[in-house]
mmCIF file of C-alpha atoms in Angstrom:
data_model
loop_
_atom_site.group_PDB
_atom_site.id
_atom_site.type_symbol
_atom_site.label_atom_id
_atom_site.label_comp_id
_atom_site.label_asym_id
_atom_site.label_seq_id
_atom_site.Cartn_x
_atom_site.Cartn_y
_atom_site.Cartn_z
ATOM 1 C CA MET C 1 137.188 78.921 68.641
ATOM 2 C CA PRO C 2 135.607 80.618 65.707
ATOM 3 C CA PRO C 3 134.492 78.705 63.113
ATOM 4 C CA GLU C 4 137.214 77.566 60.276
ATOM 5 C CA PRO C 5 136.630 78.547 56.972
ATOM 6 C CA SER C 6 135.574 75.514 54.687
ATOM 7 C CA THR C 7 138.952 73.503 53.412
ATOM 8 C CA ASP C 8 136.492 70.950 51.481
ATOM 9 C CA HIS C 9 137.438 72.514 47.863
ATOM 10 C CA LEU C 10 141.420 71.704 48.724
ATOM 11 C CA HIS C 11 140.731 67.994 49.470
ATOM 12 C CA ASP C 12 139.030 67.590 46.020
ATOM 13 C CA ASP C 13 142.125 68.139 43.717
ATOM 14 C CA GLY C 14 145.317 66.313 44.228
ATOM 15 C CA PRO C 15 148.919 66.853 45.754
ATOM 16 C CA ARG C 16 150.367 68.294 42.358
ATOM 17 C CA ALA C 17 147.235 71.001 42.009
ATOM 18 C CA ARG C 18 147.838 71.392 46.016
ATOM 19 C CA PHE C 19 151.520 72.299 45.993
ATOM 20 C CA ALA C 20 151.130 74.902 43.005
ATOM 21 C CA ARG C 21 148.136 76.683 45.064
ATOM 22 C CA VAL C 22 150.626 76.663 47.620
ATOM 23 C CA LEU C 23 153.536 77.722 45.440
ATOM 24 C CA ARG C 24 151.707 80.749 44.419
ATOM 25 C CA LEU C 25 150.719 82.027 47.932
ATOM 26 C CA THR C 26 154.939 81.837 48.621
ATOM 27 C CA VAL C 27 155.310 84.186 45.438
ATOM 28 C CA PRO C 28 155.322 87.199 47.702
ATOM 29 C CA VAL C 29 157.287 85.408 50.339
ATOM 30 C CA ALA C 30 159.893 84.354 47.737
ATOM 31 C CA MET C 31 160.109 88.437 46.463
ATOM 32 C CA ALA C 32 160.738 89.547 50.223
ATOM 33 C CA TYR C 33 162.670 86.135 51.200
ATOM 34 C CA LEU C 34 165.295 85.880 48.345
ATOM 35 C CA PRO C 35 166.804 89.462 48.057
ATOM 36 C CA LEU C 36 166.837 89.770 51.878
ATOM 37 C CA GLY C 37 168.534 86.264 52.286
ATOM 38 C CA VAL C 38 171.187 87.559 49.576
ATOM 39 C CA ALA C 39 171.857 90.532 51.520
ATOM 40 C CA PHE C 40 172.390 88.558 54.838
ATOM 41 C CA GLY C 41 174.496 86.058 53.034
ATOM 42 C CA VAL C 42 176.837 88.547 51.937
ATOM 43 C CA TYR C 43 176.550 90.445 55.158
ATOM 44 C CA LEU C 44 177.409 87.027 57.103
ATOM 45 C CA VAL C 45 180.186 86.446 54.785
ATOM 46 C CA SER C 46 182.004 90.377 54.662
ATOM 47 C CA SER C 47 181.897 89.804 58.400
ATOM 48 C CA GLY C 48 184.462 87.361 58.653
ATOM 49 C CA ILE C 49 182.347 84.302 59.121
ATOM 50 C CA ALA C 50 182.620 81.177 57.230
ATOM 51 C CA TRP C 51 180.009 80.971 54.308
ATOM 52 C CA TYR C 52 178.385 77.972 55.375
ATOM 53 C CA TRP C 53 176.796 79.394 58.591
ATOM 54 C CA ALA C 54 174.589 81.570 55.858
ATOM 55 C CA PRO C 55 172.095 78.791 55.043
ATOM 56 C CA LEU C 56 172.682 77.087 58.507
ATOM 57 C CA SER C 57 171.840 79.948 60.183
ATOM 58 C CA ALA C 58 168.690 80.538 57.702
ATOM 59 C CA MET C 59 167.962 76.710 58.485
ATOM 60 C CA ILE C 60 168.369 76.837 61.990
ATOM 61 C CA ILE C 61 166.735 80.424 63.083
ATOM 62 C CA PHE C 62 164.320 81.345 60.518
ATOM 63 C CA ALA C 63 163.642 84.794 61.472
ATOM 64 C CA GLY C 64 164.548 87.897 59.874
ATOM 65 C CA SER C 65 165.881 91.003 61.578
ATOM 66 C CA ILE C 66 167.314 88.906 64.492
ATOM 67 C CA GLU C 67 169.591 86.612 62.391
ATOM 68 C CA PHE C 68 171.390 90.099 61.120
ATOM 69 C CA LEU C 69 171.729 90.878 64.477
ATOM 70 C CA ALA C 70 173.382 87.392 65.376
ATOM 71 C CA VAL C 71 175.947 88.316 62.808
ATOM 72 C CA SER C 72 176.839 91.265 65.064
ATOM 73 C CA PHE C 73 176.670 89.776 68.272
ATOM 74 C CA ILE C 74 179.233 87.199 66.839
ATOM 75 C CA VAL C 75 181.355 89.728 65.205
ATOM 76 C CA ALA C 76 181.379 91.692 68.914
ATOM 77 C CA GLY C 77 182.047 88.506 70.866
ATOM 78 C CA LEU C 78 179.054 89.297 72.784
ATOM 79 C CA PRO C 79 178.553 86.852 76.069
ATOM 80 C CA LEU C 80 175.656 84.366 75.473
ATOM 81 C CA ALA C 81 173.760 85.717 78.317
ATOM 82 C CA VAL C 82 173.646 89.078 76.613
ATOM 83 C CA VAL C 83 172.860 87.609 73.371
ATOM 84 C CA ALA C 84 169.640 85.645 74.890
ATOM 85 C CA TRP C 85 168.487 88.578 76.821
ATOM 86 C CA THR C 86 168.445 90.825 73.598
ATOM 87 C CA THR C 87 166.943 88.258 71.625
ATOM 88 C CA PHE C 88 164.425 88.155 74.136
ATOM 89 C CA VAL C 89 163.350 91.693 74.266
ATOM 90 C CA VAL C 90 164.057 92.457 70.578
ATOM 91 C CA ASN C 91 161.655 89.393 69.570
ATOM 92 C CA PHE C 92 159.148 90.165 72.485
ATOM 93 C CA ARG C 93 156.311 91.141 70.180
ATOM 94 C CA HIS C 94 156.299 87.812 68.732
ATOM 95 C CA ILE C 95 154.664 86.698 71.145
ATOM 96 C CA PHE C 96 151.527 88.185 69.803
ATOM 97 C CA TYR C 97 151.604 86.510 66.688
ATOM 98 C CA GLY C 98 150.622 82.882 68.171
ATOM 99 C CA LEU C 99 147.704 84.148 69.518
ATOM 100 C CA SER C 100 145.757 83.835 66.211
ATOM 101 C CA PHE C 101 147.712 81.557 64.423
ATOM 102 C CA PRO C 102 145.825 78.686 63.222
ATOM 103 C CA ILE C 103 147.365 75.866 64.829
ATOM 104 C CA GLY C 104 144.113 73.931 65.495
ATOM 105 C CA ARG C 105 143.908 73.108 61.359
ATOM 106 C CA LEU C 106 147.626 71.295 62.059
ATOM 107 C CA ARG C 107 146.733 67.938 62.923
ATOM 108 C CA THR C 108 150.043 65.374 63.908
ATOM 109 C CA LEU C 109 152.745 66.620 66.591
ATOM 110 C CA PRO C 110 155.546 67.210 64.153
ATOM 111 C CA GLN C 111 152.828 69.665 62.334
ATOM 112 C CA LYS C 112 152.311 71.666 65.107
ATOM 113 C CA ILE C 113 156.130 71.402 66.123
ATOM 114 C CA TYR C 114 157.576 72.860 62.958
ATOM 115 C CA GLY C 115 154.106 75.384 62.852
ATOM 116 C CA VAL C 116 155.439 76.855 66.035
ATOM 117 C CA TYR C 117 159.029 76.858 64.773
ATOM 118 C CA ALA C 118 158.445 78.643 61.487
ATOM 119 C CA LEU C 119 155.824 81.005 62.554
ATOM 120 C CA THR C 120 157.414 84.418 60.981
ATOM 121 C CA ASP C 121 155.915 87.459 60.550
ATOM 122 C CA GLU C 122 155.109 86.682 56.669
ATOM 123 C CA THR C 123 153.768 82.762 57.324
ATOM 124 C CA TYR C 124 151.569 84.269 59.955
ATOM 125 C CA GLY C 125 150.230 86.923 57.521
ATOM 126 C CA ILE C 126 149.682 84.662 54.730
ATOM 127 C CA THR C 127 147.674 82.290 56.985
ATOM 128 C CA ALA C 128 145.564 85.165 58.271
ATOM 129 C CA ALA C 129 144.411 86.539 55.279
ATOM 130 C CA GLY C 130 142.943 86.048 51.777
ATOM 131 C CA ASP C 131 143.217 82.697 50.278
ATOM 132 C CA GLY C 132 145.896 81.570 52.585
ATOM 133 C CA ARG C 133 142.608 81.574 55.441
ATOM 134 C CA ARG C 134 141.381 78.391 53.527
ATOM 135 C CA LEU C 135 144.212 75.974 54.001
ATOM 136 C CA ASP C 136 144.236 72.929 55.672
ATOM 137 C CA GLY C 137 146.998 71.684 57.789
ATOM 138 C CA PRO C 138 149.307 69.891 55.266
ATOM 139 C CA GLY C 139 148.829 73.333 52.978
ATOM 140 C CA ILE C 140 149.962 75.219 56.046
ATOM 141 C CA THR C 141 153.128 72.835 56.615
ATOM 142 C CA LEU C 142 153.849 72.969 52.910
ATOM 143 C CA LEU C 143 153.160 76.948 52.848
ATOM 144 C CA GLN C 144 155.722 77.139 55.648
ATOM 145 C CA LEU C 145 158.472 74.508 54.243
ATOM 146 C CA VAL C 146 158.405 76.431 50.949
ATOM 147 C CA SER C 147 158.710 79.829 52.485
ATOM 148 C CA HIS C 148 161.613 78.271 54.723
ATOM 149 C CA PHE C 149 163.239 76.644 51.463
ATOM 150 C CA TRP C 150 163.204 80.319 50.127
ATOM 151 C CA TRP C 151 165.014 82.089 53.146
ATOM 152 C CA ILE C 152 168.043 79.393 52.997
ATOM 153 C CA LEU C 153 168.269 79.746 49.136
ATOM 154 C CA GLY C 154 168.880 83.223 49.508
ATOM 155 C CA ALA C 155 170.993 82.976 52.276
ATOM 156 C CA GLY C 156 173.205 80.301 50.136
ATOM 157 C CA LEU C 157 172.872 82.594 47.083
ATOM 158 C CA GLY C 158 174.062 85.656 49.130
ATOM 159 C CA ALA C 159 176.761 83.403 50.558
ATOM 160 C CA GLY C 160 177.715 82.481 47.127
ATOM 161 C CA LEU C 161 178.272 86.085 45.932
ATOM 162 C CA GLY C 162 179.751 87.058 49.260
ATOM 163 C CA ALA C 163 182.504 84.922 48.306
ATOM 164 C CA ILE C 164 183.071 86.091 45.049
ATOM 165 C CA ILE C 165 183.033 89.775 45.952
ATOM 166 C CA PRO C 166 186.638 91.106 46.532
ATOM 167 C CA PRO C 167 187.214 91.395 50.188
ATOM 168 C CA HIS C 168 188.664 95.217 49.865
ATOM 169 C CA ILE C 169 185.154 96.277 49.189
ATOM 170 C CA ARG C 170 183.498 97.375 52.296
ATOM 171 C CA GLY C 171 180.318 98.480 53.603
ATOM 172 C CA PHE C 172 178.117 95.596 53.613
ATOM 173 C CA GLU C 173 176.952 96.372 57.123
ATOM 174 C CA PHE C 174 174.901 98.980 55.951
ATOM 175 C CA ALA C 175 172.343 96.336 54.984
ATOM 176 C CA LEU C 176 171.722 95.895 58.601
ATOM 177 C CA THR C 177 171.130 100.143 59.597
ATOM 178 C CA ALA C 178 168.392 100.113 56.681
ATOM 179 C CA MET C 179 166.641 97.363 57.501
ATOM 180 C CA PHE C 180 166.149 98.493 61.142
ATOM 181 C CA LEU C 181 165.587 102.010 59.791
ATOM 182 C CA ILE C 182 162.608 100.644 57.980
ATOM 183 C CA LEU C 183 161.148 98.564 60.527
ATOM 184 C CA ALA C 184 161.271 101.367 62.726
ATOM 185 C CA VAL C 185 159.366 103.571 59.998
ATOM 186 C CA ASP C 186 156.843 101.087 60.063
ATOM 187 C CA ALA C 187 156.662 100.858 64.348
ATOM 188 C CA VAL C 188 156.460 104.771 64.327
ATOM 189 C CA ARG C 189 153.834 105.058 61.399
ATOM 190 C CA HIS C 190 151.684 102.011 63.459
ATOM 191 C CA SER C 191 152.037 103.364 66.954
ATOM 192 C CA ARG C 192 150.271 106.897 66.379
ATOM 193 C CA ASP C 193 151.914 107.586 69.809
ATOM 194 C CA GLY C 194 154.609 110.700 69.842
ATOM 195 C CA ARG C 195 156.123 110.112 73.405
ATOM 196 C CA LEU C 196 157.172 106.591 72.059
ATOM 197 C CA VAL C 197 159.694 108.666 69.955
ATOM 198 C CA VAL C 198 160.908 110.848 72.664
ATOM 199 C CA TYR C 199 161.254 108.124 75.168
ATOM 200 C CA ALA C 200 163.556 106.095 72.117
ATOM 201 C CA ALA C 201 165.690 109.013 72.138
ATOM 202 C CA ALA C 202 166.033 109.200 75.657
ATOM 203 C CA ALA C 203 167.255 105.518 75.526
ATOM 204 C CA CYS C 204 169.573 105.881 72.768
ATOM 205 C CA ALA C 205 171.093 108.500 74.787
ATOM 206 C CA ALA C 206 171.613 106.507 77.673
ATOM 207 C CA GLY C 207 172.729 103.694 75.784
ATOM 208 C CA PHE C 208 175.507 106.015 74.049
ATOM 209 C CA ALA C 209 176.465 106.780 77.705
ATOM 210 C CA ALA C 210 176.370 103.418 79.197
ATOM 211 C CA GLU C 211 178.845 102.274 76.254
ATOM 212 C CA ARG C 212 181.227 105.173 76.671
ATOM 213 C CA LEU C 213 180.985 105.359 80.506
ATOM 214 C CA VAL C 214 180.171 101.863 82.395
ATOM 215 C CA ALA C 215 181.020 98.884 80.099
ATOM 216 C CA ASP C 216 181.781 97.385 76.299
ATOM 217 C CA ASN C 217 178.563 96.539 74.524
ATOM 218 C CA ALA C 218 176.673 97.936 77.324
ATOM 219 C CA PHE C 219 174.154 99.815 74.501
ATOM 220 C CA LEU C 220 171.755 97.942 73.742
ATOM 221 C CA ILE C 221 170.862 96.545 77.220
ATOM 222 C CA ALA C 222 171.251 99.692 78.743
ATOM 223 C CA GLY C 223 168.922 101.426 76.008
ATOM 224 C CA LEU C 224 166.018 98.580 76.569
ATOM 225 C CA VAL C 225 166.418 98.871 80.027
ATOM 226 C CA VAL C 226 165.640 102.527 79.907
ATOM 227 C CA TYR C 227 163.003 102.414 76.812
ATOM 228 C CA LEU C 228 161.345 99.896 78.895
ATOM 229 C CA GLY C 229 161.393 101.645 82.396
ATOM 230 C CA LEU C 230 159.448 104.631 80.602
ATOM 231 C CA VAL C 231 156.737 102.433 78.899
ATOM 232 C CA SER C 232 156.279 100.650 81.774
ATOM 233 C CA ALA C 233 155.959 103.874 83.910
ATOM 234 C CA ASP C 234 153.315 105.059 81.317
ATOM 235 C CA TRP C 235 151.278 101.779 82.430
ATOM 236 C CA VAL C 236 151.770 102.388 86.062
ATOM 237 C CA ARG C 237 151.038 106.370 86.153
ATOM 238 C CA SER C 238 147.636 105.941 83.749
ATOM 239 C CA PRO C 239 144.686 104.503 84.054
ATOM 240 C CA ARG C 240 143.818 105.584 80.388
ATOM 241 C CA VAL C 241 146.464 103.521 79.257
ATOM 242 C CA ARG C 242 145.677 100.769 81.475
ATOM 243 C CA GLU C 243 141.899 100.988 80.291
ATOM 244 C CA GLU C 244 143.318 100.939 76.433
ATOM 245 C CA GLY C 245 145.469 98.061 77.032
ATOM 246 C CA ARG C 246 142.595 95.999 78.473
ATOM 247 C CA HIS C 247 140.281 96.729 75.438
ATOM 248 C CA ALA C 248 142.644 96.662 72.949
ATOM 249 C CA GLY C 249 144.382 93.556 70.857
ATOM 250 C CA MET S 1 187.386 93.738 63.322
ATOM 251 C CA PRO S 2 189.012 90.127 64.543
ATOM 252 C CA VAL S 3 188.168 89.095 60.839
ATOM 253 C CA GLU S 4 190.404 85.818 60.964
ATOM 254 C CA THR S 5 189.376 84.464 64.556
ATOM 255 C CA ILE S 6 185.784 83.637 64.407
ATOM 256 C CA SER S 7 185.631 79.845 65.336
ATOM 257 C CA ASP S 8 182.918 77.657 64.447
ATOM 258 C CA GLY S 9 181.735 76.800 67.826
ATOM 259 C CA HIS S 10 180.952 80.723 68.780
ATOM 260 C CA VAL S 11 178.912 80.951 65.809
ATOM 261 C CA LEU S 12 176.853 77.960 66.399
ATOM 262 C CA ALA S 13 176.395 78.604 70.040
ATOM 263 C CA VAL S 14 175.108 82.279 69.321
ATOM 264 C CA ILE S 15 172.860 80.807 66.782
ATOM 265 C CA LEU S 16 171.608 78.162 68.763
ATOM 266 C CA VAL S 17 170.695 80.440 71.736
ATOM 267 C CA VAL S 18 168.840 83.114 69.377
ATOM 268 C CA ALA S 19 167.252 80.332 67.483
ATOM 269 C CA ALA S 20 166.165 78.725 71.092
ATOM 270 C CA VAL S 21 164.794 82.109 72.578
ATOM 271 C CA THR S 22 162.864 82.734 68.902
ATOM 272 C CA VAL S 23 161.100 79.629 69.283
ATOM 273 C CA ALA S 24 160.973 79.819 73.275
ATOM 274 C CA LEU S 25 158.989 83.185 72.279
ATOM 275 C CA ARG S 26 156.791 81.724 69.346
ATOM 276 C CA ALA S 27 156.032 78.868 71.567
ATOM 277 C CA MET S 28 154.605 81.248 74.301
ATOM 278 C CA PRO S 29 151.034 81.839 73.372
ATOM 279 C CA TYR S 30 150.320 78.233 73.431
ATOM 280 C CA VAL S 31 151.669 77.369 76.811
ATOM 281 C CA ALA S 32 150.027 80.682 78.290
ATOM 282 C CA MET S 33 147.503 81.497 76.014
ATOM 283 C CA ASP S 34 144.834 82.721 78.412
ATOM 284 C CA ALA S 35 147.112 84.896 80.610
ATOM 285 C CA LEU S 36 148.779 86.657 77.750
ATOM 286 C CA SER S 37 145.486 87.568 76.095
ATOM 287 C CA ARG S 38 143.974 88.906 79.686
ATOM 288 C CA ASN S 39 147.137 90.483 80.736
ATOM 289 C CA GLY S 40 146.726 94.294 80.157
ATOM 290 C CA TYR S 41 150.576 95.266 80.862
ATOM 291 C CA LEU S 42 152.025 92.263 78.451
ATOM 292 C CA LEU S 43 149.706 93.906 75.787
ATOM 293 C CA HIS S 44 150.638 97.448 76.479
ATOM 294 C CA LEU S 45 154.301 96.431 76.296
ATOM 295 C CA GLY S 46 153.417 94.323 72.777
ATOM 296 C CA ARG S 47 152.102 97.285 71.281
ATOM 297 C CA LYS S 48 154.553 100.020 72.707
ATOM 298 C CA MET S 49 158.025 98.092 72.689
ATOM 299 C CA PRO S 50 158.455 98.100 68.805
ATOM 300 C CA VAL S 51 159.127 101.946 68.236
ATOM 301 C CA GLY S 52 161.740 102.070 71.259
ATOM 302 C CA VAL S 53 163.379 98.418 69.850
ATOM 303 C CA MET S 54 163.862 99.269 66.304
ATOM 304 C CA VAL S 55 165.213 103.279 67.141
ATOM 305 C CA LEU S 56 167.981 101.541 69.393
ATOM 306 C CA LEU S 57 168.975 99.071 66.672
ATOM 307 C CA VAL S 58 169.718 101.698 64.355
ATOM 308 C CA ALA S 59 171.796 103.369 66.940
ATOM 309 C CA TYR S 60 172.977 100.347 67.663
ATOM 310 C CA THR S 61 174.438 100.122 64.158
ATOM 311 C CA LEU S 62 175.664 103.745 64.369
ATOM 312 C CA GLN S 63 177.199 103.889 67.444
ATOM 313 C CA ASP S 64 180.856 103.369 66.208
ATOM 314 C CA VAL S 65 180.669 106.574 63.205
ATOM 315 C CA ASP S 66 183.322 108.943 63.905
ATOM 316 C CA LEU S 67 181.936 112.286 63.310
ATOM 317 C CA ALA S 68 184.996 113.959 64.265
ATOM 318 C CA THR S 69 187.331 112.891 61.480
ATOM 319 C CA TYR S 70 187.456 112.695 58.003
ATOM 320 C CA PRO S 71 184.459 111.688 56.214
ATOM 321 C CA HIS S 72 182.494 112.607 59.179
ATOM 322 C CA GLY S 73 180.190 109.519 59.251
ATOM 323 C CA LEU S 74 178.927 111.303 56.064
ATOM 324 C CA PRO S 75 178.459 107.838 54.044
ATOM 325 C CA ILE S 76 176.351 105.984 56.422
ATOM 326 C CA LEU S 77 174.507 109.267 57.208
ATOM 327 C CA GLY S 78 173.580 110.009 54.010
ATOM 328 C CA SER S 79 172.957 106.519 52.425
ATOM 329 C CA ALA S 80 170.616 106.337 56.029
ATOM 330 C CA ALA S 81 168.434 109.484 54.784
ATOM 331 C CA VAL S 82 168.256 107.905 51.054
ATOM 332 C CA ALA S 83 166.954 104.932 52.263
ATOM 333 C CA LEU S 84 164.569 106.800 54.775
ATOM 334 C CA ALA S 85 163.390 108.723 52.251
ATOM 335 C CA LEU S 86 162.935 106.353 49.396
ATOM 336 C CA TYR S 87 160.853 104.109 51.705
ATOM 337 C CA TRP S 88 158.898 106.855 53.310
ATOM 338 C CA PHE S 89 158.067 107.714 49.452
ATOM 339 C CA THR S 90 157.527 104.451 47.885
ATOM 340 C CA ARG S 91 156.758 102.541 50.745
ATOM 341 C CA ASN S 92 158.741 99.658 49.488
ATOM 342 C CA ALA S 93 161.515 98.103 51.794
ATOM 343 C CA LEU S 94 163.397 96.425 48.869
ATOM 344 C CA VAL S 95 163.370 99.678 47.126
ATOM 345 C CA GLY S 96 164.589 101.540 50.445
ATOM 346 C CA ILE S 97 167.452 99.045 51.410
ATOM 347 C CA GLY S 98 168.917 98.653 47.865
ATOM 348 C CA ALA S 99 169.211 101.766 47.041
ATOM 349 C CA GLY S 100 170.665 102.751 50.394
ATOM 350 C CA LEU S 101 173.108 100.243 50.384
ATOM 351 C CA ALA S 102 173.971 100.930 46.778
ATOM 352 C CA CYS S 103 174.812 104.724 47.834
ATOM 353 C CA HIS S 104 176.886 103.169 50.968
ATOM 354 C CA LEU S 105 179.142 100.753 48.910
ATOM 355 C CA VAL S 106 179.976 103.549 46.043
ATOM 356 C CA ALA S 107 180.851 106.163 48.955
ATOM 357 C CA VAL S 108 182.511 103.973 51.277
ATOM 358 C CA ASN S 109 184.655 102.271 48.153
ATOM 359 C CA GLY S 110 184.773 104.935 45.683
ATOM 360 C CA LEU S 111 184.401 108.277 46.966
ATOM 361 C CA VAL S 112 185.977 108.187 50.106
#
C-alpha cells in the first residue's frame, strides 16, 4: 500500500468549505454529464420509453455509454441473457479501474459500497489526479454523490426536453452513433496497434453476416466473439505479446 | 419501431440487468485484486478490447442503414463524418457530438 497523501488540511475547515471544494472539483464532471445526460434523456423519450425512466435509469445504472445502449436493447427487445453478456463484454475494461481507486480512504461499509457502485470513468479520474488525490473518505463520497446528481439532473432535463419536442422530429438516435464514434477514436489513439482496427473490421463483417444469415440481433454477440477470438489468438501465438502483458498495467 | 408497446416491467428488467453486471464488474477488483493484476491474459484483454468494442458499437448503430434506396444513408454517414472530423481536430467530445447531431437532425427532418 503506497503512502496516502496528507488529508489534514481538509479536516481544518468546516463542512461548508469542504462542500465548496468538492463542488469545484465536480465542475468538469458537470460540464460533461449535463449535456450528455440531456442527450440521453431526449434519446430515451424519442425511442418511445416513458420519460420517468430517464432519471430512474440515471439513478440505478450511473454509467455512460452502456446506459444509451440499454435504451437500444429495450427498443430491440433483446433477451435479458443477451443484455447481460453484451454489457459484460462492453464494460469489461472497467475491471481495471478498481485496481487503483483509493477505496482504503473510505471508512464505513456504506461508503465503500457506494464508492464501488458509483465508480465511473470520471469519478475515478478525479480521485486519481490533482487536488482529488487529497480527498478523504467523506470527500470522495460527496464527490461521487454530486457527480451522480449532475447525471440524474441532466437525464431529467433531457427527458423534459424530449417530451416537448414534437414527436415527428426524428433523428435523435444519432447521439448514440456519435458517442461511440468518439470513444472509438479515443480507443484507437490509445492502443497504437493497427492490427486491432483490422480485427475490428473483420468482427463487423462477421456481425453483419450473422445478423443476415443466422438470427436477428446476432450482430453484437457474433462480432464480439470474433474480436475476442482474434485478440486471444494473438496472446496464444506470440510470446512477445505475453511478455508485454506481464510488464504493463 | 414498436413505440407504444414498451412496458415498464421490460424497461426495469433491462435496467436492473445492466446495473447488476456493471456493478459486478466494478466490484471485481476488490474480490479478486491479486489474481487480476497478475493475470497477463486479462490485462492483455483489458488493453485490446476497447478498439473492437467501440468500432462494433458504431457499426451496430449503423447496421440498419439502407444504402440501396434514397437517401442512400447519406444523412447518417455524412453526420458521422462531420462528428469524426470535428472531434479529431478539436478533441472536444461535446463539439463532435453536438455538431454531428445537429447535422443529422437538419438532414433527416429538413432536407430528405
